[in-house]
């Protein structure tokens, strides 16, 4: 994320802010300009008070971020966490010049909530991403994370992973040449998906995935491998952008591989910072060379990514 300042007084403000804490100027996020601006005399999103959305919208209608939500639930802390994650991801797509409205399929989100009686299946179908806002409850999420043996599980991670499934369908499957390159890098995605998943869980986590994949789940099927890689690329570009904006990393230089190494250097520092506070590693991954190649392949598909 980049740094934002109050347009009125210059005080530091943040991506989700509605108001400057210093001078009380009403603020909104202009997603086209990628800027926090004063809302005086401008149209704010129709959901500003109800959904706490701080985006600017033409004509006082729902903003770009709200318009990709299907059947939106009322605001509460868990819903708000997912809304923030979706906005952060949409802002990245815009910065990386990845179109998501005028695509086939277009990107949409449905926020649902698991209860004891009915579990929401997180997933993607034809551009529609279903998310489980119960995952924003720390107890629920940590129980799930520990049960599945995952090193990393966050609302933002879910949003980025599922967006990867949409991106595959919208930007890889639609281009014969790109699809051929995808298959050469990730394998044949036409193998039966339910069968592959069943086999994956029958074998269990024997650690073999570490030689080829970013995560255990990435080894389940080429679609999951792609979604994990897409999420990783967004983790990487956001974290590097933030590190550079905060003066913690140098501007991009060198070849894609050298730029990738810059990211690894940043993650080593981030992990040491976390350990200094007695927290677990911020970046609990160690991508093997084949997984790095997949990240670099994807960086080549999205030219605005600063790795290729
Ligand atoms: Zn201010
Ligand atoms: Zn909105
Ligand atoms: Zn998936």
PDB file of C-alpha atoms and ligand atoms in Angstrom:
ATOM      1  CA  UNK A   1       0.000   0.000   0.000  1.00  0.00           C
ATOM      2  CA  UNK A   2       1.144   3.526  -0.712  1.00  0.00           C
ATOM      3  CA  UNK A   3       1.195   6.370   1.835  1.00  0.00           C
ATOM      4  CA  UNK A   4      -1.695   8.829   1.975  1.00  0.00           C
ATOM      5  CA  UNK A   5      -1.865  12.320   3.477  1.00  0.00           C
ATOM      6  CA  UNK A   6      -4.825  14.512   4.396  1.00  0.00           C
ATOM      7  CA  UNK A   7      -5.312  16.940   1.468  1.00  0.00           C
ATOM      8  CA  UNK A   8      -6.233  19.680   3.961  1.00  0.00           C
ATOM      9  CA  UNK A   9      -3.555  19.515   6.683  1.00  0.00           C
ATOM     10  CA  UNK A  10      -1.010  16.930   5.446  1.00  0.00           C
ATOM     11  CA  UNK A  11      -1.545  14.609   8.427  1.00  0.00           C
ATOM     12  CA  UNK A  12      -0.960  10.943   7.622  1.00  0.00           C
ATOM     13  CA  UNK A  13      -4.203   9.121   6.826  1.00  0.00           C
ATOM     14  CA  UNK A  14      -4.941   5.547   5.789  1.00  0.00           C
ATOM     15  CA  UNK A  15      -6.734   3.570   3.070  1.00  0.00           C
ATOM     16  CA  UNK A  16      -9.944   2.937   5.060  1.00  0.00           C
ATOM     17  CA  UNK A  17     -10.203   6.388   6.689  1.00  0.00           C
ATOM     18  CA  UNK A  18     -13.401   8.451   6.503  1.00  0.00           C
ATOM     19  CA  UNK A  19     -12.065  11.468   8.329  1.00  0.00           C
ATOM     20  CA  UNK A  20      -8.769  13.116   9.210  1.00  0.00           C
ATOM     21  CA  UNK A  21      -8.153  12.665  12.944  1.00  0.00           C
ATOM     22  CA  UNK A  22      -6.263  15.985  13.085  1.00  0.00           C
ATOM     23  CA  UNK A  23      -8.435  18.469  11.165  1.00  0.00           C
ATOM     24  CA  UNK A  24     -11.719  16.486  10.844  1.00  0.00           C
ATOM     25  CA  UNK A  25     -11.818  16.854   7.043  1.00  0.00           C
ATOM     26  CA  UNK A  26     -14.194  14.284   5.566  1.00  0.00           C
ATOM     27  CA  UNK A  27     -12.184  11.878   3.391  1.00  0.00           C
ATOM     28  CA  UNK A  28     -12.883   9.391   0.612  1.00  0.00           C
ATOM     29  CA  UNK A  29     -10.881   7.043  -1.592  1.00  0.00           C
ATOM     30  CA  UNK A  30     -10.786   7.926  -5.288  1.00  0.00           C
ATOM     31  CA  UNK A  31      -9.951   4.526  -6.788  1.00  0.00           C
ATOM     32  CA  UNK A  32      -9.238   5.864 -10.291  1.00  0.00           C
ATOM     33  CA  UNK A  33      -6.690   8.374  -8.982  1.00  0.00           C
ATOM     34  CA  UNK A  34      -5.516   5.930  -6.257  1.00  0.00           C
ATOM     35  CA  UNK A  35      -5.742   8.812  -3.803  1.00  0.00           C
ATOM     36  CA  UNK A  36      -7.439   9.818  -0.555  1.00  0.00           C
ATOM     37  CA  UNK A  37      -9.262  13.091  -1.240  1.00  0.00           C
ATOM     38  CA  UNK A  38     -11.553  15.529   0.606  1.00  0.00           C
ATOM     39  CA  UNK A  39     -15.198  14.641  -0.044  1.00  0.00           C
ATOM     40  CA  UNK A  40     -16.421  18.268   0.061  1.00  0.00           C
ATOM     41  CA  UNK A  41     -18.743  18.789  -2.902  1.00  0.00           C
ATOM     42  CA  UNK A  42     -18.114  15.278  -4.243  1.00  0.00           C
ATOM     43  CA  UNK A  43     -20.396  12.271  -4.533  1.00  0.00           C
ATOM     44  CA  UNK A  44     -19.604   9.645  -1.944  1.00  0.00           C
ATOM     45  CA  UNK A  45     -20.679   6.003  -2.160  1.00  0.00           C
ATOM     46  CA  UNK A  46     -24.381   5.498  -1.397  1.00  0.00           C
ATOM     47  CA  UNK A  47     -23.272   2.897   1.194  1.00  0.00           C
ATOM     48  CA  UNK A  48     -20.959   5.268   3.076  1.00  0.00           C
ATOM     49  CA  UNK A  49     -22.977   5.263   6.299  1.00  0.00           C
ATOM     50  CA  UNK A  50     -24.579   1.817   6.062  1.00  0.00           C
ATOM     51  CA  UNK A  51     -21.543  -0.216   4.941  1.00  0.00           C
ATOM     52  CA  UNK A  52     -18.836   2.185   6.149  1.00  0.00           C
ATOM     53  CA  UNK A  53     -17.591   2.381   2.554  1.00  0.00           C
ATOM     54  CA  UNK A  54     -15.215   5.330   2.038  1.00  0.00           C
ATOM     55  CA  UNK A  55     -14.986   5.149  -1.769  1.00  0.00           C
ATOM     56  CA  UNK A  56     -16.012   8.001  -4.063  1.00  0.00           C
ATOM     57  CA  UNK A  57     -18.842   7.205  -6.485  1.00  0.00           C
ATOM     58  CA  UNK A  58     -20.037   9.083  -9.527  1.00  0.00           C
ATOM     59  CA  UNK A  59     -23.544  10.440  -9.121  1.00  0.00           C
ATOM     60  CA  UNK A  60     -24.042   9.312  -5.514  1.00  0.00           C
ATOM     61  CA  UNK A  61     -24.624   5.687  -6.501  1.00  0.00           C
ATOM     62  CA  UNK A  62     -22.853   2.604  -5.154  1.00  0.00           C
ATOM     63  CA  UNK A  63     -19.086   2.798  -5.722  1.00  0.00           C
ATOM     64  CA  UNK A  64     -16.994   0.420  -7.814  1.00  0.00           C
ATOM     65  CA  UNK A  65     -16.189  -1.782  -4.791  1.00  0.00           C
ATOM     66  CA  UNK A  66     -19.800  -1.970  -3.554  1.00  0.00           C
ATOM     67  CA  UNK A  67     -21.097  -2.708  -7.042  1.00  0.00           C
ATOM     68  CA  UNK A  68     -19.146  -5.986  -7.204  1.00  0.00           C
ATOM     69  CA  UNK A  69     -20.898  -7.236  -4.035  1.00  0.00           C
ATOM     70  CA  UNK A  70     -23.962  -9.426  -4.554  1.00  0.00           C
ATOM     71  CA  UNK A  71     -26.695  -9.287  -1.892  1.00  0.00           C
ATOM     72  CA  UNK A  72     -24.515  -7.402   0.614  1.00  0.00           C
ATOM     73  CA  UNK A  73     -25.102  -8.065   4.346  1.00  0.00           C
ATOM     74  CA  UNK A  74     -25.306  -5.309   6.969  1.00  0.00           C
ATOM     75  CA  UNK A  75     -22.111  -3.941   8.404  1.00  0.00           C
ATOM     76  CA  UNK A  76     -20.544  -5.658  11.451  1.00  0.00           C
ATOM     77  CA  UNK A  77     -16.893  -6.100  12.473  1.00  0.00           C
ATOM     78  CA  UNK A  78     -16.484  -9.401  10.580  1.00  0.00           C
ATOM     79  CA  UNK A  79     -18.213  -8.192   7.425  1.00  0.00           C
ATOM     80  CA  UNK A  80     -16.184  -4.973   7.617  1.00  0.00           C
ATOM     81  CA  UNK A  81     -12.920  -6.934   7.752  1.00  0.00           C
ATOM     82  CA  UNK A  82     -13.829  -8.750   4.528  1.00  0.00           C
ATOM     83  CA  UNK A  83     -15.027  -5.520   2.886  1.00  0.00           C
ATOM     84  CA  UNK A  84     -11.689  -3.952   3.709  1.00  0.00           C
ATOM     85  CA  UNK A  85      -9.849  -6.998   2.280  1.00  0.00           C
ATOM     86  CA  UNK A  86     -11.926  -6.890  -0.931  1.00  0.00           C
ATOM     87  CA  UNK A  87     -11.200  -3.164  -1.334  1.00  0.00           C
ATOM     88  CA  UNK A  88      -7.507  -3.669  -0.771  1.00  0.00           C
ATOM     89  CA  UNK A  89      -7.470  -6.402  -3.417  1.00  0.00           C
ATOM     90  CA  UNK A  90      -9.541  -4.341  -5.918  1.00  0.00           C
ATOM     91  CA  UNK A  91      -7.211  -1.405  -5.422  1.00  0.00           C
ATOM     92  CA  UNK A  92      -4.290  -3.723  -6.268  1.00  0.00           C
ATOM     93  CA  UNK A  93      -6.014  -4.986  -9.422  1.00  0.00           C
ATOM     94  CA  UNK A  94      -6.478  -1.362 -10.509  1.00  0.00           C
ATOM     95  CA  UNK A  95      -2.844  -0.450  -9.785  1.00  0.00           C
ATOM     96  CA  UNK A  96      -1.680  -3.588 -11.634  1.00  0.00           C
ATOM     97  CA  UNK A  97      -3.993  -2.680 -14.554  1.00  0.00           C
ATOM     98  CA  UNK A  98      -5.961  -5.922 -14.269  1.00  0.00           C
ATOM     99  CA  UNK A  99      -9.482  -5.280 -15.587  1.00  0.00           C
ATOM    100  CA  UNK A 100     -12.216  -6.986 -13.539  1.00  0.00           C
ATOM    101  CA  UNK A 101     -15.519  -5.380 -14.590  1.00  0.00           C
ATOM    102  CA  UNK A 102     -15.492  -5.738 -18.384  1.00  0.00           C
ATOM    103  CA  UNK A 103     -14.204  -9.309 -18.372  1.00  0.00           C
ATOM    104  CA  UNK A 104     -15.833 -12.675 -19.026  1.00  0.00           C
ATOM    105  CA  UNK A 105     -16.708 -13.577 -16.387  1.00  0.00           C
ATOM    106  CA  UNK A 106     -16.698 -10.338 -14.402  1.00  0.00           C
ATOM    107  CA  UNK A 107     -15.588 -10.417 -10.760  1.00  0.00           C
ATOM    108  CA  UNK A 108     -18.271 -10.459  -8.036  1.00  0.00           C
ATOM    109  CA  UNK A 109     -18.370 -11.266  -4.323  1.00  0.00           C
ATOM    110  CA  UNK A 110     -21.009 -12.808  -2.044  1.00  0.00           C
ATOM    111  CA  UNK A 111     -20.399 -12.447   1.700  1.00  0.00           C
ATOM    112  CA  UNK A 112     -22.038 -15.306   3.649  1.00  0.00           C
ATOM    113  CA  UNK A 113     -21.655 -16.479   7.255  1.00  0.00           C
ATOM    114  CA  UNK A 114     -21.156 -20.023   8.544  1.00  0.00           C
ATOM    115  CA  UNK A 115     -23.254 -21.074  11.524  1.00  0.00           C
ATOM    116  CA  UNK A 116     -23.169 -24.278  13.580  1.00  0.00           C
ATOM    117  CA  UNK A 117     -26.008 -25.626  11.428  1.00  0.00           C
ATOM    118  CA  UNK A 118     -24.859 -24.546   8.012  1.00  0.00           C
ATOM    119  CA  UNK A 119     -21.309 -24.205   6.762  1.00  0.00           C
ATOM    120  CA  UNK A 120     -20.474 -21.810   3.941  1.00  0.00           C
ATOM    121  CA  UNK A 121     -18.293 -23.325   1.217  1.00  0.00           C
ATOM    122  CA  UNK A 122     -15.677 -20.738   0.287  1.00  0.00           C
ATOM    123  CA  UNK A 123     -15.125 -20.849  -3.435  1.00  0.00           C
ATOM    124  CA  UNK A 124     -15.388 -19.469  -6.935  1.00  0.00           C
ATOM    125  CA  UNK A 125     -17.924 -20.159  -9.653  1.00  0.00           C
ATOM    126  CA  UNK A 126     -18.019 -18.296 -12.917  1.00  0.00           C
ATOM    127  CA  UNK A 127     -16.683 -15.036 -11.486  1.00  0.00           C
ATOM    128  CA  UNK A 128     -18.752 -15.153  -8.288  1.00  0.00           C
ATOM    129  CA  UNK A 129     -16.582 -15.547  -5.197  1.00  0.00           C
ATOM    130  CA  UNK A 130     -18.301 -16.791  -2.037  1.00  0.00           C
ATOM    131  CA  UNK A 131     -16.578 -15.837   1.204  1.00  0.00           C
ATOM    132  CA  UNK A 132     -17.323 -16.906   4.771  1.00  0.00           C
ATOM    133  CA  UNK A 133     -17.261 -13.862   7.072  1.00  0.00           C
ATOM    134  CA  UNK A 134     -17.038 -16.254  10.076  1.00  0.00           C
ATOM    135  CA  UNK A 135     -13.373 -16.519   9.012  1.00  0.00           C
ATOM    136  CA  UNK A 136     -12.908 -12.987  10.379  1.00  0.00           C
ATOM    137  CA  UNK A 137     -13.669 -14.333  13.873  1.00  0.00           C
ATOM    138  CA  UNK A 138     -10.179 -15.024  15.330  1.00  0.00           C
ATOM    139  CA  UNK A 139     -11.277 -18.116  17.299  1.00  0.00           C
ATOM    140  CA  UNK A 140     -13.072 -19.715  14.338  1.00  0.00           C
ATOM    141  CA  UNK A 141     -10.204 -18.919  11.963  1.00  0.00           C
ATOM    142  CA  UNK A 142      -7.460 -20.157  14.302  1.00  0.00           C
ATOM    143  CA  UNK A 143      -9.307 -23.409  14.990  1.00  0.00           C
ATOM    144  CA  UNK A 144      -9.675 -23.971  11.234  1.00  0.00           C
ATOM    145  CA  UNK A 145      -6.052 -23.004  10.555  1.00  0.00           C
ATOM    146  CA  UNK A 146      -4.721 -25.391  13.233  1.00  0.00           C
ATOM    147  CA  UNK A 147      -7.009 -28.246  12.100  1.00  0.00           C
ATOM    148  CA  UNK A 148      -5.831 -27.900   8.484  1.00  0.00           C
ATOM    149  CA  UNK A 149      -2.197 -27.410   9.525  1.00  0.00           C
ATOM    150  CA  UNK A 150      -1.872 -24.189   7.534  1.00  0.00           C
ATOM    151  CA  UNK A 151       0.877 -21.690   8.404  1.00  0.00           C
ATOM    152  CA  UNK A 152      -1.119 -18.708   7.119  1.00  0.00           C
ATOM    153  CA  UNK A 153      -4.868 -18.050   7.055  1.00  0.00           C
ATOM    154  CA  UNK A 154      -6.348 -14.536   6.789  1.00  0.00           C
ATOM    155  CA  UNK A 155      -9.400 -12.807   5.304  1.00  0.00           C
ATOM    156  CA  UNK A 156      -7.164 -11.032   2.797  1.00  0.00           C
ATOM    157  CA  UNK A 157      -5.537 -14.352   1.898  1.00  0.00           C
ATOM    158  CA  UNK A 158      -8.960 -15.863   1.127  1.00  0.00           C
ATOM    159  CA  UNK A 159      -9.918 -12.894  -1.058  1.00  0.00           C
ATOM    160  CA  UNK A 160      -6.652 -13.029  -3.002  1.00  0.00           C
ATOM    161  CA  UNK A 161      -6.756 -16.829  -3.453  1.00  0.00           C
ATOM    162  CA  UNK A 162     -10.342 -16.865  -4.760  1.00  0.00           C
ATOM    163  CA  UNK A 163      -9.611 -13.909  -7.048  1.00  0.00           C
ATOM    164  CA  UNK A 164      -6.897 -16.131  -8.520  1.00  0.00           C
ATOM    165  CA  UNK A 165      -9.570 -18.623  -9.669  1.00  0.00           C
ATOM    166  CA  UNK A 166     -11.480 -15.782 -11.331  1.00  0.00           C
ATOM    167  CA  UNK A 167      -8.256 -14.509 -12.958  1.00  0.00           C
ATOM    168  CA  UNK A 168      -7.494 -17.944 -14.385  1.00  0.00           C
ATOM    169  CA  UNK A 169     -10.928 -18.168 -15.999  1.00  0.00           C
ATOM    170  CA  UNK A 170     -10.961 -14.551 -17.250  1.00  0.00           C
ATOM    171  CA  UNK A 171      -7.347 -14.123 -18.359  1.00  0.00           C
ATOM    172  CA  UNK A 172      -5.716 -17.554 -18.851  1.00  0.00           C
ATOM    173  CA  UNK A 173      -8.477 -19.847 -20.158  1.00  0.00           C
ATOM    174  CA  UNK A 174      -9.597 -17.230 -22.709  1.00  0.00           C
ATOM    175  CA  UNK A 175      -6.256 -17.126 -24.564  1.00  0.00           C
ATOM    176  CA  UNK A 176      -5.006 -20.268 -26.334  1.00  0.00           C
ATOM    177  CA  UNK A 177      -1.350 -19.225 -26.253  1.00  0.00           C
ATOM    178  CA  UNK A 178      -1.440 -18.213 -22.569  1.00  0.00           C
ATOM    179  CA  UNK A 179      -3.298 -21.428 -21.705  1.00  0.00           C
ATOM    180  CA  UNK A 180      -0.577 -23.513 -23.385  1.00  0.00           C
ATOM    181  CA  UNK A 181       2.099 -21.672 -21.383  1.00  0.00           C
ATOM    182  CA  UNK A 182       0.053 -22.172 -18.211  1.00  0.00           C
ATOM    183  CA  UNK A 183      -0.106 -25.947 -18.832  1.00  0.00           C
ATOM    184  CA  UNK A 184       3.639 -26.087 -19.456  1.00  0.00           C
ATOM    185  CA  UNK A 185       4.219 -24.356 -16.105  1.00  0.00           C
ATOM    186  CA  UNK A 186       1.424 -25.643 -13.827  1.00  0.00           C
ATOM    187  CA  UNK A 187       0.385 -28.935 -15.470  1.00  0.00           C
ATOM    188  CA  UNK A 188      -2.812 -30.212 -17.063  1.00  0.00           C
ATOM    189  CA  UNK A 189      -5.860 -28.621 -15.407  1.00  0.00           C
ATOM    190  CA  UNK A 190      -8.283 -30.842 -17.378  1.00  0.00           C
ATOM    191  CA  UNK A 191      -7.704 -33.704 -14.901  1.00  0.00           C
ATOM    192  CA  UNK A 192     -10.855 -34.323 -12.882  1.00  0.00           C
ATOM    193  CA  UNK A 193     -11.018 -31.732 -10.081  1.00  0.00           C
ATOM    194  CA  UNK A 194     -13.063 -33.663  -7.440  1.00  0.00           C
ATOM    195  CA  UNK A 195     -10.924 -36.779  -8.029  1.00  0.00           C
ATOM    196  CA  UNK A 196      -7.709 -34.799  -7.664  1.00  0.00           C
ATOM    197  CA  UNK A 197      -8.939 -33.219  -4.411  1.00  0.00           C
ATOM    198  CA  UNK A 198     -10.032 -36.593  -3.002  1.00  0.00           C
ATOM    199  CA  UNK A 199      -6.628 -38.123  -3.868  1.00  0.00           C
ATOM    200  CA  UNK A 200      -4.845 -35.116  -2.348  1.00  0.00           C
ATOM    201  CA  UNK A 201      -6.577 -35.490   1.013  1.00  0.00           C
ATOM    202  CA  UNK A 202      -6.343 -39.311   0.967  1.00  0.00           C
ATOM    203  CA  UNK A 203      -2.526 -39.080   0.762  1.00  0.00           C
ATOM    204  CA  UNK A 204      -2.370 -36.259   3.330  1.00  0.00           C
ATOM    205  CA  UNK A 205       0.477 -33.887   4.038  1.00  0.00           C
ATOM    206  CA  UNK A 206       3.656 -35.948   3.574  1.00  0.00           C
ATOM    207  CA  UNK A 207       5.762 -32.805   3.032  1.00  0.00           C
ATOM    208  CA  UNK A 208       6.559 -33.691  -0.589  1.00  0.00           C
ATOM    209  CA  UNK A 209       4.772 -30.531  -1.807  1.00  0.00           C
ATOM    210  CA  UNK A 210       7.623 -28.461  -0.357  1.00  0.00           C
ATOM    211  CA  UNK A 211       9.845 -29.432  -3.295  1.00  0.00           C
ATOM    212  CA  UNK A 212       7.453 -27.967  -5.875  1.00  0.00           C
ATOM    213  CA  UNK A 213       4.642 -25.905  -4.370  1.00  0.00           C
ATOM    214  CA  UNK A 214       3.967 -22.848  -2.234  1.00  0.00           C
ATOM    215  CA  UNK A 215       1.644 -24.780   0.059  1.00  0.00           C
ATOM    216  CA  UNK A 216       0.171 -28.227   0.657  1.00  0.00           C
ATOM    217  CA  UNK A 217      -3.115 -27.109  -0.912  1.00  0.00           C
ATOM    218  CA  UNK A 218      -1.342 -25.822  -4.040  1.00  0.00           C
ATOM    219  CA  UNK A 219      -0.419 -29.435  -4.794  1.00  0.00           C
ATOM    220  CA  UNK A 220      -4.074 -30.514  -5.000  1.00  0.00           C
ATOM    221  CA  UNK A 221      -4.770 -29.434  -8.605  1.00  0.00           C
ATOM    222  CA  UNK A 222      -3.270 -26.943 -11.138  1.00  0.00           C
ATOM    223  CA  UNK A 223      -6.228 -24.579 -10.479  1.00  0.00           C
ATOM    224  CA  UNK A 224      -5.365 -24.464  -6.767  1.00  0.00           C
ATOM    225  CA  UNK A 225      -1.698 -24.078  -7.610  1.00  0.00           C
ATOM    226  CA  UNK A 226      -2.575 -21.073  -9.791  1.00  0.00           C
ATOM    227  CA  UNK A 227      -4.862 -19.512  -7.141  1.00  0.00           C
ATOM    228  CA  UNK A 228      -2.141 -19.894  -4.496  1.00  0.00           C
ATOM    229  CA  UNK A 229       0.425 -18.373  -6.872  1.00  0.00           C
ATOM    230  CA  UNK A 230      -1.903 -15.464  -7.707  1.00  0.00           C
ATOM    231  CA  UNK A 231      -2.480 -14.788  -3.989  1.00  0.00           C
ATOM    232  CA  UNK A 232       1.246 -14.932  -3.406  1.00  0.00           C
ATOM    233  CA  UNK A 233       1.956 -12.443  -6.172  1.00  0.00           C
ATOM    234  CA  UNK A 234      -0.532 -10.023  -4.585  1.00  0.00           C
ATOM    235  CA  UNK A 235       1.026 -10.585  -1.125  1.00  0.00           C
ATOM    236  CA  UNK A 236       4.406  -9.884  -2.644  1.00  0.00           C
ATOM    237  CA  UNK A 237       3.507  -6.744  -4.614  1.00  0.00           C
ATOM    238  CA  UNK A 238       1.509  -5.210  -1.739  1.00  0.00           C
ATOM    239  CA  UNK A 239       4.186  -5.896   0.852  1.00  0.00           C
ATOM    240  CA  UNK A 240       6.989  -4.605  -1.381  1.00  0.00           C
ATOM    241  CA  UNK A 241       4.978  -1.487  -2.230  1.00  0.00           C
ATOM    242  CA  UNK A 242       4.408  -0.858   1.485  1.00  0.00           C
ATOM    243  CA  UNK A 243       8.059  -1.510   2.371  1.00  0.00           C
ATOM    244  CA  UNK A 244       9.188   0.953  -0.305  1.00  0.00           C
ATOM    245  CA  UNK A 245       6.604   3.576   0.713  1.00  0.00           C
ATOM    246  CA  UNK A 246       7.827   3.296   4.320  1.00  0.00           C
ATOM    247  CA  UNK A 247      11.480   3.577   3.334  1.00  0.00           C
ATOM    248  CA  UNK A 248      12.209  -0.052   4.326  1.00  0.00           C
ATOM    249  CA  UNK A 249      13.172  -1.265   0.831  1.00  0.00           C
ATOM    250  CA  UNK A 250      15.028   0.218  -2.119  1.00  0.00           C
ATOM    251  CA  UNK A 251      13.240   1.056  -5.400  1.00  0.00           C
ATOM    252  CA  UNK A 252      12.972  -1.852  -7.857  1.00  0.00           C
ATOM    253  CA  UNK A 253      16.126  -2.631  -9.855  1.00  0.00           C
ATOM    254  CA  UNK A 254      17.697  -5.407 -11.921  1.00  0.00           C
ATOM    255  CA  UNK A 255      16.273  -8.514 -13.521  1.00  0.00           C
ATOM    256  CA  UNK A 256      12.988 -10.178 -12.452  1.00  0.00           C
ATOM    257  CA  UNK A 257      14.997 -12.724 -10.447  1.00  0.00           C
ATOM    258  CA  UNK A 258      16.917  -9.932  -8.695  1.00  0.00           C
ATOM    259  CA  UNK A 259      13.653  -8.152  -7.943  1.00  0.00           C
ATOM    260  CA  UNK A 260      12.267 -11.360  -6.528  1.00  0.00           C
ATOM    261  CA  UNK A 261      15.346 -11.549  -4.284  1.00  0.00           C
ATOM    262  CA  UNK A 262      14.516  -8.025  -3.010  1.00  0.00           C
ATOM    263  CA  UNK A 263      11.179  -9.382  -1.847  1.00  0.00           C
ATOM    264  CA  UNK A 264      12.853 -12.312  -0.068  1.00  0.00           C
ATOM    265  CA  UNK A 265      15.212  -9.844   1.677  1.00  0.00           C
ATOM    266  CA  UNK A 266      12.166  -7.853   2.851  1.00  0.00           C
ATOM    267  CA  UNK A 267      10.434 -11.011   4.168  1.00  0.00           C
ATOM    268  CA  UNK A 268      13.529 -11.973   6.183  1.00  0.00           C
ATOM    269  CA  UNK A 269      13.434  -8.522   7.836  1.00  0.00           C
ATOM    270  CA  UNK A 270       9.668  -8.761   8.415  1.00  0.00           C
ATOM    271  CA  UNK A 271      10.052 -12.145  10.100  1.00  0.00           C
ATOM    272  CA  UNK A 272      12.812 -10.825  12.346  1.00  0.00           C
ATOM    273  CA  UNK A 273      10.587  -7.855  13.269  1.00  0.00           C
ATOM    274  CA  UNK A 274       7.769 -10.274  14.154  1.00  0.00           C
ATOM    275  CA  UNK A 275      10.111 -12.413  16.267  1.00  0.00           C
ATOM    276  CA  UNK A 276      11.267  -9.244  18.063  1.00  0.00           C
ATOM    277  CA  UNK A 277       7.691  -8.910  19.314  1.00  0.00           C
ATOM    278  CA  UNK A 278       7.333 -12.589  20.157  1.00  0.00           C
ATOM    279  CA  UNK A 279       4.929 -13.089  17.259  1.00  0.00           C
ATOM    280  CA  UNK A 280       4.965 -15.852  14.658  1.00  0.00           C
ATOM    281  CA  UNK A 281       6.623 -15.191  11.293  1.00  0.00           C
ATOM    282  CA  UNK A 282       4.799 -12.658   9.139  1.00  0.00           C
ATOM    283  CA  UNK A 283       5.860 -14.579   6.019  1.00  0.00           C
ATOM    284  CA  UNK A 284       5.800 -18.309   6.903  1.00  0.00           C
ATOM    285  CA  UNK A 285       6.735 -19.593   3.435  1.00  0.00           C
ATOM    286  CA  UNK A 286       9.884 -20.811   1.704  1.00  0.00           C
ATOM    287  CA  UNK A 287       9.041 -21.084  -2.017  1.00  0.00           C
ATOM    288  CA  UNK A 288      11.121 -23.690  -3.912  1.00  0.00           C
ATOM    289  CA  UNK A 289      12.526 -22.775  -7.387  1.00  0.00           C
ATOM    290  CA  UNK A 290       9.571 -24.313  -9.300  1.00  0.00           C
ATOM    291  CA  UNK A 291       7.102 -22.220  -7.260  1.00  0.00           C
ATOM    292  CA  UNK A 292       9.222 -19.103  -7.860  1.00  0.00           C
ATOM    293  CA  UNK A 293       9.086 -19.852 -11.611  1.00  0.00           C
ATOM    294  CA  UNK A 294       5.279 -19.913 -11.375  1.00  0.00           C
ATOM    295  CA  UNK A 295       5.263 -16.533  -9.621  1.00  0.00           C
ATOM    296  CA  UNK A 296       7.548 -15.113 -12.332  1.00  0.00           C
ATOM    297  CA  UNK A 297       5.316 -16.645 -15.050  1.00  0.00           C
ATOM    298  CA  UNK A 298       2.309 -14.869 -13.566  1.00  0.00           C
ATOM    299  CA  UNK A 299       4.287 -11.638 -13.207  1.00  0.00           C
ATOM    300  CA  UNK A 300       4.862 -11.888 -16.973  1.00  0.00           C
ATOM    301  CA  UNK A 301       1.100 -12.200 -17.583  1.00  0.00           C
ATOM    302  CA  UNK A 302       0.464  -8.987 -15.590  1.00  0.00           C
ATOM    303  CA  UNK A 303       2.931  -6.539 -17.136  1.00  0.00           C
ATOM    304  CA  UNK A 304       2.364  -3.802 -14.536  1.00  0.00           C
ATOM    305  CA  UNK A 305       3.885  -6.082 -11.890  1.00  0.00           C
ATOM    306  CA  UNK A 306       7.335  -4.821 -11.120  1.00  0.00           C
ATOM    307  CA  UNK A 307       8.951  -8.250 -11.307  1.00  0.00           C
ATOM    308  CA  UNK A 308       9.040  -8.743 -15.072  1.00  0.00           C
TER     309      UNK A 308
HETATM  310 ZN1  LIG B   1      -6.348  16.803   8.022  1.00  0.00          ZN
HETATM  311 ZN1  LIG B   2     -18.992   1.725  -1.750  1.00  0.00          ZN
HETATM  312 ZN1  LIG B   3      -9.042 -22.498  -4.415  1.00  0.00          ZN
END
